[in-house]
Amino acid sequence: MQLQLALDLVNIPEAKELVKEVEEYVDIVEIGTPVIINEGLRAVKEIKEAFPHLTVLADLKIMDAAAYEVMKASEAGADIITILGVAEDMSIKGAVEEARKQGKKILVDMIGVKNLEERTKEVDEFGVDYICVHTGYDLQAVGKDSLEELHTIKRVVKNAKTAIAGGIKLDTLPEVIKAKPDLIVVGGGITGQKDKRAAAAEMKKMIQQGE
């Protein structure tokens, strides 16, 4: 079970500072969509150069022109690239094909997918590396979470690893761990805390104990 740190509301220097604080406790650093919108793929490049031992995920949320965008993110140093589960089958297959060429991995973000069980089964056949249930900011605001969805995908996934993202905090982490995803994505649960290092350390410890 791995811990992924999601960086969303920072610039590049702030991102570097943050990662430095928690690097020994996280497995993957996610350069979030807002960071890529504000800073471009340079953010991916600079974080990978500064922390070459960490796995870096570029949260591009690809919807189209998948092979090209996977290629560009790979060139910037991303190890894992995200595409949306609501994208066309051709796009997801194209992303996987390009990722294989580049020696990279694909995570499919199932945000906004209406028939989760059915779409998970389909996407799982395309050779993707991770399938991630995700409660976005807008749904978190009305109290939603992804735990039930995680149980749904765990039931049907045969090939990919499973991941969960969206609003996970120290107090909700035990329930998530119990469901045994392969990857747990935490943003504000670490970045929004006064002592980020302590929060990351505690989460990592809980994850290791829960395995």
XYZ file of C-alpha atoms in Angstrom:
211
model
C 0.000 0.000 0.000
C 1.594 3.244 -1.110
C 1.069 6.848 -0.056
C 0.782 9.553 -2.695
C 1.098 13.228 -1.823
C -1.118 15.451 -3.996
C 0.180 18.967 -4.562
C -2.539 21.232 -5.924
C -2.404 24.772 -4.600
C 1.317 25.570 -4.690
C 3.863 27.052 -7.055
C 7.135 25.267 -7.879
C 9.274 26.669 -5.015
C 6.487 25.922 -2.508
C 6.122 22.415 -3.929
C 9.839 21.767 -3.461
C 9.715 22.979 0.141
C 6.736 20.796 0.890
C 8.204 17.659 -0.642
C 11.454 18.245 1.244
C 9.483 18.214 4.513
C 7.741 14.897 3.896
C 9.845 13.046 1.304
C 10.853 10.156 3.559
C 7.209 9.258 4.222
C 5.664 9.457 0.739
C 6.102 7.066 -2.184
C 4.661 9.175 -4.985
C 4.467 12.943 -5.481
C 1.544 14.109 -7.570
C 1.853 17.342 -9.493
C -1.832 18.256 -9.414
C -3.886 19.613 -12.293
C -3.997 23.191 -10.893
C -0.189 23.244 -10.598
C 0.200 22.036 -14.194
C -2.321 24.654 -15.377
C -0.424 27.406 -13.548
C 3.154 26.259 -14.075
C 3.062 23.883 -17.032
C 4.963 20.584 -17.258
C 8.019 22.469 -15.997
C 6.635 21.708 -12.521
C 6.926 17.967 -13.209
C 10.441 18.399 -14.608
C 11.696 20.446 -11.660
C 10.251 18.165 -8.978
C 11.652 15.050 -10.699
C 15.065 16.691 -10.978
C 15.007 17.779 -7.334
C 13.750 14.403 -6.044
C 14.898 11.753 -8.552
C 14.337 8.940 -6.031
C 10.619 9.695 -5.763
C 7.968 8.533 -8.220
C 6.336 11.570 -9.834
C 2.762 11.527 -11.118
C 1.512 14.155 -13.579
C -2.207 14.662 -13.041
C -3.031 15.687 -16.603
C -6.558 14.211 -16.536
C -6.171 13.527 -20.255
C -9.384 13.525 -22.285
C -8.096 13.523 -25.873
C -4.838 13.482 -27.900
C -3.695 10.972 -25.311
C -0.539 9.607 -26.927
C 0.846 13.106 -27.499
C 0.121 14.269 -23.958
C 1.578 11.096 -22.419
C 4.687 11.610 -24.540
C 5.054 15.221 -23.370
C 4.579 14.335 -19.689
C 7.078 11.477 -20.073
C 9.639 13.830 -21.577
C 9.167 16.088 -18.531
C 10.050 13.170 -16.255
C 6.647 11.914 -15.109
C 6.613 8.262 -14.044
C 2.805 7.996 -13.931
C 0.299 9.977 -16.020
C -3.451 10.254 -15.488
C -6.249 9.926 -18.024
C -9.980 10.168 -17.357
C -12.172 7.071 -17.262
C -14.815 9.008 -19.209
C -12.396 9.430 -22.138
C -12.907 7.417 -25.337
C -11.641 3.822 -25.315
C -9.290 4.733 -28.176
C -7.767 7.519 -26.066
C -7.152 5.258 -23.063
C -5.646 2.558 -25.287
C -3.493 5.201 -26.990
C -2.279 6.442 -23.594
C -1.346 2.900 -22.533
C 0.481 2.232 -25.801
C 2.547 5.418 -25.532
C 3.257 4.826 -21.833
C 4.593 1.348 -22.646
C 6.887 2.867 -25.278
C 8.172 5.382 -22.758
C 8.451 2.933 -19.855
C 5.795 4.848 -17.885
C 2.524 4.000 -16.144
C -1.095 5.084 -16.610
C -3.572 5.833 -13.858
C -7.223 6.103 -14.867
C -9.179 8.627 -12.802
C -12.814 7.523 -12.536
C -14.100 10.952 -11.473
C -17.507 11.617 -13.037
C -17.986 8.036 -14.295
C -21.686 7.194 -14.061
C -21.706 3.404 -14.292
C -18.624 2.711 -12.220
C -18.739 -1.080 -12.117
C -19.264 -1.512 -15.854
C -16.670 1.101 -16.873
C -14.097 -0.308 -14.432
C -14.419 -3.753 -16.026
C -13.892 -2.213 -19.484
C -10.945 -0.017 -18.519
C -9.317 -2.912 -16.648
C -9.027 -4.766 -19.967
C -6.999 -1.974 -21.605
C -3.758 -2.692 -19.739
C -3.850 0.386 -17.487
C -1.698 0.295 -14.350
C -4.037 1.923 -11.821
C -7.758 2.593 -11.561
C -8.566 5.366 -9.102
C -11.859 6.333 -7.500
C -11.893 10.059 -6.843
C -14.212 12.421 -5.026
C -13.321 15.845 -6.409
C -13.325 19.149 -4.525
C -16.834 20.031 -5.638
C -18.364 16.826 -4.230
C -16.196 16.861 -1.097
C -17.817 20.206 -0.352
C -21.167 18.433 0.057
C -19.772 15.651 2.216
C -19.211 12.866 -0.333
C -16.325 10.381 -0.206
C -15.070 7.482 -2.335
C -15.045 4.586 0.102
C -18.095 2.831 -1.300
C -16.741 3.302 -4.830
C -13.433 1.760 -3.764
C -15.293 -1.362 -2.615
C -17.046 -1.437 -5.998
C -13.850 -1.344 -8.053
C -12.016 -3.748 -5.743
C -14.785 -6.242 -6.452
C -14.358 -6.192 -10.226
C -10.721 -5.268 -10.979
C -8.647 -8.231 -12.133
C -5.512 -6.650 -13.624
C -4.896 -3.069 -12.520
C -3.947 -1.773 -9.098
C -6.597 0.206 -7.225
C -6.302 3.732 -5.853
C -8.459 6.183 -3.902
C -8.339 9.975 -3.786
C -10.358 12.821 -2.395
C -10.589 14.329 1.070
C -8.699 11.609 2.960
C -7.626 12.801 6.411
C -6.051 11.150 9.455
C -9.465 10.355 10.945
C -10.843 8.734 7.763
C -7.618 6.917 6.862
C -8.284 3.769 8.995
C -11.468 2.998 7.017
C -9.609 3.469 3.747
C -6.743 1.215 4.865
C -9.231 -1.482 5.817
C -10.442 -1.567 2.197
C -6.834 -2.286 1.091
C -6.307 -0.134 -1.998
C -2.829 -0.299 -3.555
C -2.478 3.474 -3.510
C -3.859 6.123 -1.151
C -3.811 9.720 -2.371
C -3.703 12.471 0.251
C -3.653 16.204 -0.413
C -4.952 18.594 2.237
C -4.742 15.839 4.854
C -0.992 16.534 4.738
C -0.517 19.878 2.956
C -3.210 21.627 5.008
C -1.741 20.588 8.368
C 0.398 22.789 10.593
C 2.994 20.029 11.016
C 3.049 18.422 7.581
C 5.953 16.119 8.399
C 4.199 14.707 11.462
C 0.953 14.186 9.522
C 2.779 12.338 6.724
C 4.751 10.240 9.207
C 1.604 9.254 11.078
C -0.229 8.335 7.881
C 2.699 6.281 6.608
C 2.874 4.449 9.943
C -0.850 3.676 9.876
C -0.579 2.376 6.312
C 2.367 0.122 7.162
C 0.563 -1.243 10.220
C -2.573 -1.883 8.188
C -0.826 -4.000 5.548
